[in-house]
PDB file of C-alpha atoms in Angstrom:
ATOM      1  CA  MET V   1      24.205  14.062  13.165  1.00  0.00           C
ATOM      2  CA  PHE V   2      22.982  10.682  11.740  1.00  0.00           C
ATOM      3  CA  ALA V   3      20.746  12.384   9.255  1.00  0.00           C
ATOM      4  CA  GLU V   4      23.724  14.418   7.984  1.00  0.00           C
ATOM      5  CA  ALA V   5      26.035  11.426   7.915  1.00  0.00           C
ATOM      6  CA  GLY V   6      23.406   9.541   5.931  1.00  0.00           C
ATOM      7  CA  LYS V   7      23.362  12.087   3.276  1.00  0.00           C
ATOM      8  CA  VAL V   8      27.230  11.968   3.022  1.00  0.00           C
ATOM      9  CA  GLY V   9      27.134   8.158   2.920  1.00  0.00           C
ATOM     10  CA  SER V  10      24.648   8.050   0.142  1.00  0.00           C
ATOM     11  CA  THR V  11      27.319   7.527  -2.482  1.00  0.00           C
ATOM     12  CA  THR V  12      28.962   4.568  -0.698  1.00  0.00           C
ATOM     13  CA  THR V  13      29.205   1.056  -2.249  1.00  0.00           C
ATOM     14  CA  LYS V  14      27.457  -1.990  -0.914  1.00  0.00           C
ATOM     15  CA  ASP V  15      29.334  -4.557   1.237  1.00  0.00           C
ATOM     16  CA  ALA V  16      29.090  -8.203   0.616  1.00  0.00           C
ATOM     17  CA  SER V  17      25.662  -8.525   2.305  1.00  0.00           C
ATOM     18  CA  GLY V  18      24.315  -5.669   0.096  1.00  0.00           C
ATOM     19  CA  THR V  19      24.136  -3.053   3.000  1.00  0.00           C
ATOM     20  CA  THR V  20      25.213   0.457   2.173  1.00  0.00           C
ATOM     21  CA  LEU V  21      26.796   2.714   4.744  1.00  0.00           C
ATOM     22  CA  LEU V  22      23.790   4.984   4.037  1.00  0.00           C
ATOM     23  CA  ARG V  23      21.510   2.185   5.200  1.00  0.00           C
ATOM     24  CA  LEU V  24      23.483   1.739   8.485  1.00  0.00           C
ATOM     25  CA  TRP V  25      23.261   5.463   9.135  1.00  0.00           C
ATOM     26  CA  GLN V  26      19.572   5.487   8.398  1.00  0.00           C
ATOM     27  CA  ILE V  27      18.981   2.615  10.812  1.00  0.00           C
ATOM     28  CA  SER V  28      21.134   4.402  13.488  1.00  0.00           C
ATOM     29  CA  GLU V  29      19.196   7.590  12.937  1.00  0.00           C
ATOM     30  CA  LYS V  30      15.795   5.868  13.317  1.00  0.00           C
ATOM     31  CA  MET V  31      16.947   4.082  16.466  1.00  0.00           C
ATOM     32  CA  LEU V  32      18.430   7.102  18.100  1.00  0.00           C
ATOM     33  CA  ARG V  33      16.126   9.849  16.985  1.00  0.00           C
ATOM     34  CA  ASP V  34      14.358  10.569  20.328  1.00  0.00           C
ATOM     35  CA  VAL V  35      17.522  10.034  22.407  1.00  0.00           C
ATOM     36  CA  ARG V  36      19.207  13.352  21.434  1.00  0.00           C
ATOM     37  CA  SER V  37      16.632  15.327  23.503  1.00  0.00           C
ATOM     38  CA  ILE V  38      17.332  13.486  26.754  1.00  0.00           C
ATOM     39  CA  PRO V  39      19.883  14.791  29.174  1.00  0.00           C
ATOM     40  CA  ALA V  40      23.048  12.671  29.603  1.00  0.00           C
ATOM     41  CA  ALA V  41      22.212  11.942  33.241  1.00  0.00           C
ATOM     42  CA  ALA V  42      18.952  10.137  32.366  1.00  0.00           C
ATOM     43  CA  SER V  43      20.524   6.977  30.983  1.00  0.00           C
ATOM     44  CA  LEU V  44      17.521   4.626  31.944  1.00  0.00           C
ATOM     45  CA  GLN V  45      15.220   7.025  29.982  1.00  0.00           C
ATOM     46  CA  LYS V  46      17.812   6.865  27.038  1.00  0.00           C
ATOM     47  CA  THR V  47      18.112   3.148  27.087  1.00  0.00           C
ATOM     48  CA  ALA V  48      14.209   2.846  26.970  1.00  0.00           C
ATOM     49  CA  LEU V  49      14.111   5.245  23.977  1.00  0.00           C
ATOM     50  CA  MET V  50      16.705   3.320  22.051  1.00  0.00           C
ATOM     51  CA  ILE V  51      14.864   0.091  22.716  1.00  0.00           C
ATOM     52  CA  ASP V  52      11.643   1.609  21.530  1.00  0.00           C
ATOM     53  CA  GLY V  53      13.432   3.125  18.386  1.00  0.00           C
ATOM     54  CA  THR V  54      15.042  -0.196  17.626  1.00  0.00           C
ATOM     55  CA  ARG V  55      11.585  -2.023  18.004  1.00  0.00           C
ATOM     56  CA  SER V  56       9.984   0.613  15.746  1.00  0.00           C
ATOM     57  CA  TYR V  57      12.528   0.184  13.151  1.00  0.00           C
ATOM     58  CA  LEU V  58      12.260  -3.634  13.154  1.00  0.00           C
ATOM     59  CA  GLU V  59       8.446  -3.488  12.972  1.00  0.00           C
ATOM     60  CA  GLU V  60       8.475  -1.058  10.092  1.00  0.00           C
ATOM     61  CA  ASN V  61      11.234  -3.149   8.354  1.00  0.00           C
ATOM     62  CA  PHE V  62       9.038  -6.316   8.670  1.00  0.00           C
ATOM     63  CA  GLN V  63       5.971  -4.500   7.504  1.00  0.00           C
ATOM     64  CA  GLY V  64       7.915  -3.448   4.448  1.00  0.00           C
ATOM     65  CA  HIS V  65       8.973  -7.038   3.842  1.00  0.00           C
ATOM     66  CA  MET V  66       5.416  -8.208   4.159  1.00  0.00           C
ATOM     67  CA  GLU V  67       4.221  -5.622   1.690  1.00  0.00           C
ATOM     68  CA  ASN V  68       7.018  -6.709  -0.793  1.00  0.00           C
ATOM     69  CA  VAL V  69       6.184 -10.377  -0.539  1.00  0.00           C
ATOM     70  CA  VAL V  70       2.439  -9.651  -1.108  1.00  0.00           C
ATOM     71  CA  GLN V  71       3.195  -7.349  -3.978  1.00  0.00           C
ATOM     72  CA  SER V  72       5.500 -10.019  -5.608  1.00  0.00           C
ATOM     73  CA  HIS V  73       2.863 -12.673  -5.373  1.00  0.00           C
ATOM     74  CA  ARG V  74      -0.304 -10.614  -5.957  1.00  0.00           C
ATOM     75  CA  THR V  75      -2.453 -13.573  -7.338  1.00  0.00           C
ATOM     76  CA  VAL V  76      -1.599 -15.901  -4.407  1.00  0.00           C
ATOM     77  CA  ALA V  77      -1.974 -13.115  -1.916  1.00  0.00           C
ATOM     78  CA  ALA V  78      -5.519 -12.082  -3.080  1.00  0.00           C
ATOM     79  CA  LEU V  79      -5.132  -8.783  -0.992  1.00  0.00           C
ATOM     80  CA  GLY V  80      -8.093  -6.959  -2.506  1.00  0.00           C
ATOM     81  CA  GLY V  81      -8.702  -3.301  -3.072  1.00  0.00           C
ATOM     82  CA  TYR V  82      -8.767  -1.578   0.318  1.00  0.00           C
ATOM     83  CA  PRO V  83      -6.650  -3.608   2.768  1.00  0.00           C
ATOM     84  CA  ASP V  84      -6.134  -2.951   6.255  1.00  0.00           C
ATOM     85  CA  LYS V  85      -3.366  -4.159   8.465  1.00  0.00           C
ATOM     86  CA  ALA V  86      -5.125  -7.474   9.417  1.00  0.00           C
ATOM     87  CA  ARG V  87      -5.747  -8.280   5.745  1.00  0.00           C
ATOM     88  CA  LEU V  88      -2.018  -7.631   4.830  1.00  0.00           C
ATOM     89  CA  VAL V  89      -1.094 -10.294   7.429  1.00  0.00           C
ATOM     90  CA  GLU V  90      -3.640 -12.659   5.944  1.00  0.00           C
ATOM     91  CA  ALA V  91      -2.402 -12.130   2.391  1.00  0.00           C
ATOM     92  CA  TYR V  92       1.321 -12.660   3.619  1.00  0.00           C
ATOM     93  CA  LEU V  93       0.189 -15.765   5.346  1.00  0.00           C
ATOM     94  CA  ARG V  94      -1.503 -17.019   1.976  1.00  0.00           C
ATOM     95  CA  VAL V  95       1.812 -16.547   0.227  1.00  0.00           C
ATOM     96  CA  LYS V  96       3.859 -18.272   2.969  1.00  0.00           C
ATOM     97  CA  GLU V  97       1.447 -21.155   3.096  1.00  0.00           C
ATOM     98  CA  SER V  98       0.835 -21.400  -0.613  1.00  0.00           C
ATOM     99  CA  ARG V  99       2.885 -24.574  -1.002  1.00  0.00           C
ATOM    100  CA  SER V 100       0.727 -26.571   1.414  1.00  0.00           C
ATOM    101  CA  ARG V 101      -2.379 -26.070  -0.762  1.00  0.00           C
ATOM    102  CA  ASP V 102      -4.468 -26.298   2.389  1.00  0.00           C
ATOM    103  CA  ARG V 103      -7.187 -23.545   2.902  1.00  0.00           C
ATOM    104  CA  LEU V 104      -6.478 -21.217   5.731  1.00  0.00           C
ATOM    105  CA  ASP V 105      -9.083 -20.602   8.544  1.00  0.00           C
ATOM    106  CA  PHE V 106      -9.755 -16.970   7.566  1.00  0.00           C
ATOM    107  CA  ASP V 107     -10.564 -18.149   4.039  1.00  0.00           C
ATOM    108  CA  ALA V 108     -12.618 -21.304   4.869  1.00  0.00           C
ATOM    109  CA  PRO V 109     -14.233 -22.620   8.022  1.00  0.00           C
ATOM    110  CA  GLY V 110     -12.276 -25.577   9.279  1.00  0.00           C
ATOM    111  CA  GLY V 111      -9.191 -24.507   7.423  1.00  0.00           C
ATOM    112  CA  VAL V 112      -5.602 -24.611   8.809  1.00  0.00           C
ATOM    113  CA  ASP V 113      -5.564 -22.728  12.117  1.00  0.00           C
ATOM    114  CA  THR V 114      -3.531 -19.596  11.744  1.00  0.00           C
ATOM    115  CA  VAL V 115      -4.579 -17.668  14.837  1.00  0.00           C
ATOM    116  CA  TRP V 116      -1.139 -17.837  16.551  1.00  0.00           C
ATOM    117  CA  ALA V 117       0.626 -16.966  13.203  1.00  0.00           C
ATOM    118  CA  ARG V 118      -1.614 -13.851  12.752  1.00  0.00           C
ATOM    119  CA  ILE V 119      -1.044 -12.693  16.183  1.00  0.00           C
ATOM    120  CA  TYR V 120       2.674 -13.244  15.758  1.00  0.00           C
ATOM    121  CA  PHE V 121       2.923 -11.335  12.500  1.00  0.00           C
ATOM    122  CA  CYS V 122       0.677  -8.538  13.815  1.00  0.00           C
ATOM    123  CA  ILE V 123       2.921  -7.987  16.744  1.00  0.00           C
ATOM    124  CA  ARG V 124       6.135  -8.355  14.672  1.00  0.00           C
ATOM    125  CA  SER V 125       4.869  -5.675  12.268  1.00  0.00           C
ATOM    126  CA  GLY V 126       3.666  -3.371  15.088  1.00  0.00           C
ATOM    127  CA  PHE V 127      -0.015  -3.974  14.413  1.00  0.00           C
ATOM    128  CA  ILE V 128      -0.664  -4.249  18.164  1.00  0.00           C
ATOM    129  CA  ARG V 129      -4.288  -3.311  18.241  1.00  0.00           C
ATOM    130  CA  ASP V 130      -5.019  -5.870  15.400  1.00  0.00           C
ATOM    131  CA  ALA V 131      -3.287  -8.548  17.468  1.00  0.00           C
ATOM    132  CA  LEU V 132      -5.430  -7.572  20.340  1.00  0.00           C
ATOM    133  CA  GLU V 133      -8.571  -7.868  18.209  1.00  0.00           C
ATOM    134  CA  ILE V 134      -7.637 -11.401  17.126  1.00  0.00           C
ATOM    135  CA  ILE V 135      -6.980 -12.293  20.726  1.00  0.00           C
ATOM    136  CA  LYS V 136     -10.300 -10.960  21.838  1.00  0.00           C
ATOM    137  CA  ARG V 137     -12.152 -12.879  19.201  1.00  0.00           C
ATOM    138  CA  LYS V 138     -10.344 -16.157  19.145  1.00  0.00           C
ATOM    139  CA  VAL V 139      -7.844 -16.897  21.919  1.00  0.00           C
ATOM    140  CA  ARG V 140      -9.766 -15.618  24.972  1.00  0.00           C
ATOM    141  CA  ASN V 141     -12.341 -18.132  24.200  1.00  0.00           C
ATOM    142  CA  ASP V 142      -9.978 -20.989  24.486  1.00  0.00           C
ATOM    143  CA  GLN V 143      -9.974 -22.331  28.090  1.00  0.00           C
ATOM    144  CA  SER V 144      -6.955 -24.517  27.565  1.00  0.00           C
ATOM    145  CA  THR V 145      -4.504 -21.662  27.800  1.00  0.00           C
ATOM    146  CA  SER V 146      -4.044 -18.251  29.461  1.00  0.00           C
ATOM    147  CA  ALA V 147      -1.816 -17.132  26.631  1.00  0.00           C
ATOM    148  CA  GLY V 148      -4.357 -14.698  25.266  1.00  0.00           C
ATOM    149  CA  GLU V 149      -4.795 -13.142  28.610  1.00  0.00           C
ATOM    150  CA  TRP V 150      -0.987 -12.636  28.970  1.00  0.00           C
ATOM    151  CA  ILE V 151      -0.605 -11.260  25.552  1.00  0.00           C
ATOM    152  CA  GLU V 152      -3.645  -8.892  26.066  1.00  0.00           C
ATOM    153  CA  GLU V 153      -2.123  -7.704  29.460  1.00  0.00           C
ATOM    154  CA  TRP V 154       1.259  -7.251  27.729  1.00  0.00           C
ATOM    155  CA  ILE V 155      -0.312  -5.019  25.032  1.00  0.00           C
ATOM    156  CA  ASN V 156      -2.351  -2.958  27.428  1.00  0.00           C
ATOM    157  CA  GLY V 157       0.617  -2.517  29.679  1.00  0.00           C
ATOM    158  CA  GLY V 158       2.486  -0.782  26.893  1.00  0.00           C
ATOM    159  CA  CYS V 159       4.465  -3.940  25.749  1.00  0.00           C
ATOM    160  CA  LYS V 160       6.337  -3.882  29.063  1.00  0.00           C
ATOM    161  CA  PRO V 161       7.312  -7.103  30.897  1.00  0.00           C
ATOM    162  CA  LEU V 162       4.440  -8.791  32.849  1.00  0.00           C
ATOM    163  CA  THR V 163       4.500  -8.730  36.567  1.00  0.00           C
ATOM    164  CA  GLY V 164       3.123 -10.470  39.647  1.00  0.00           C
ATOM    165  CA  ASP V 165       0.709 -13.512  39.380  1.00  0.00           C
ATOM    166  CA  LEU V 166       0.281 -13.095  35.532  1.00  0.00           C
ATOM    167  CA  ALA V 167       4.099 -13.138  35.013  1.00  0.00           C
ATOM    168  CA  ALA V 168       4.476 -16.239  37.324  1.00  0.00           C
ATOM    169  CA  SER V 169       1.554 -18.076  35.453  1.00  0.00           C
ATOM    170  CA  ALA V 170       2.981 -17.168  32.082  1.00  0.00           C
ATOM    171  CA  LEU V 171       6.469 -18.405  33.095  1.00  0.00           C
ATOM    172  CA  ALA V 172       5.125 -21.668  34.618  1.00  0.00           C
ATOM    173  CA  GLU V 173       3.071 -22.533  31.564  1.00  0.00           C
ATOM    174  CA  SER V 174       5.907 -21.571  29.193  1.00  0.00           C
ATOM    175  CA  GLU V 175       8.317 -23.896  31.109  1.00  0.00           C
ATOM    176  CA  LYS V 176       5.840 -26.694  30.988  1.00  0.00           C
ATOM    177  CA  LEU V 177       5.340 -26.202  27.168  1.00  0.00           C
ATOM    178  CA  LEU V 178       9.082 -26.218  26.694  1.00  0.00           C
ATOM    179  CA  ALA V 179       9.575 -29.290  28.719  1.00  0.00           C
ATOM    180  CA  THR V 180       6.859 -31.059  26.794  1.00  0.00           C
ATOM    181  CA  GLN V 181       8.374 -29.914  23.585  1.00  0.00           C
ATOM    182  CA  GLN V 182      11.797 -31.300  24.517  1.00  0.00           C
ATOM    183  CA  ARG V 183      10.333 -34.695  25.450  1.00  0.00           C
ATOM    184  CA  VAL V 184       8.511 -34.925  22.157  1.00  0.00           C
ATOM    185  CA  ALA V 185      11.294 -33.618  19.927  1.00  0.00           C
ATOM    186  CA  PRO V 186      13.069 -36.323  17.936  1.00  0.00           C
ATOM    187  CA  ALA V 187      16.642 -37.152  19.037  1.00  0.00           C
ATOM    188  CA  GLY V 188      19.339 -34.872  17.320  1.00  0.00           C
ATOM    189  CA  ALA V 189      16.678 -32.227  16.497  1.00  0.00           C
TER     190      ALA V 189
END
């Protein structure tokens, strides 16, 4: 249904935000692709599939955004000839951080620490295994936080919510960090 509607909507004009009706149908089709095969009575399974489809759409969309930014700033990005997913994230960070003129940790020892940014952008783009590699190499060695362990467990658990002691530990440390941040933040921020 959505694929057919997308074909019909391909001649529509853009709205004020630049989104066409075709684009909205394509997004809906992507989000609901696997839901059609599930019986109506399986609402929890349908909901899970809709969430997975939505996440997949957002990951692919952000990956495309990173590729466009890197392509638009090839000199700054310095991507190289045969990039993998982790190199795409690094090239994207070079472009994003190009105004600071500081060297980044993956370009020069002692450079600006980008470990958490790389983990975030890998997860945001669906590069889960690449995020896990960064965690194994960098974060698990940091004894000041258990965040690497939480993220690793979240990834290995199929990106489902943490449970038990790990969830309680993550919640407690997150609340502590939030409280610290609120005390440190300037008034009116």
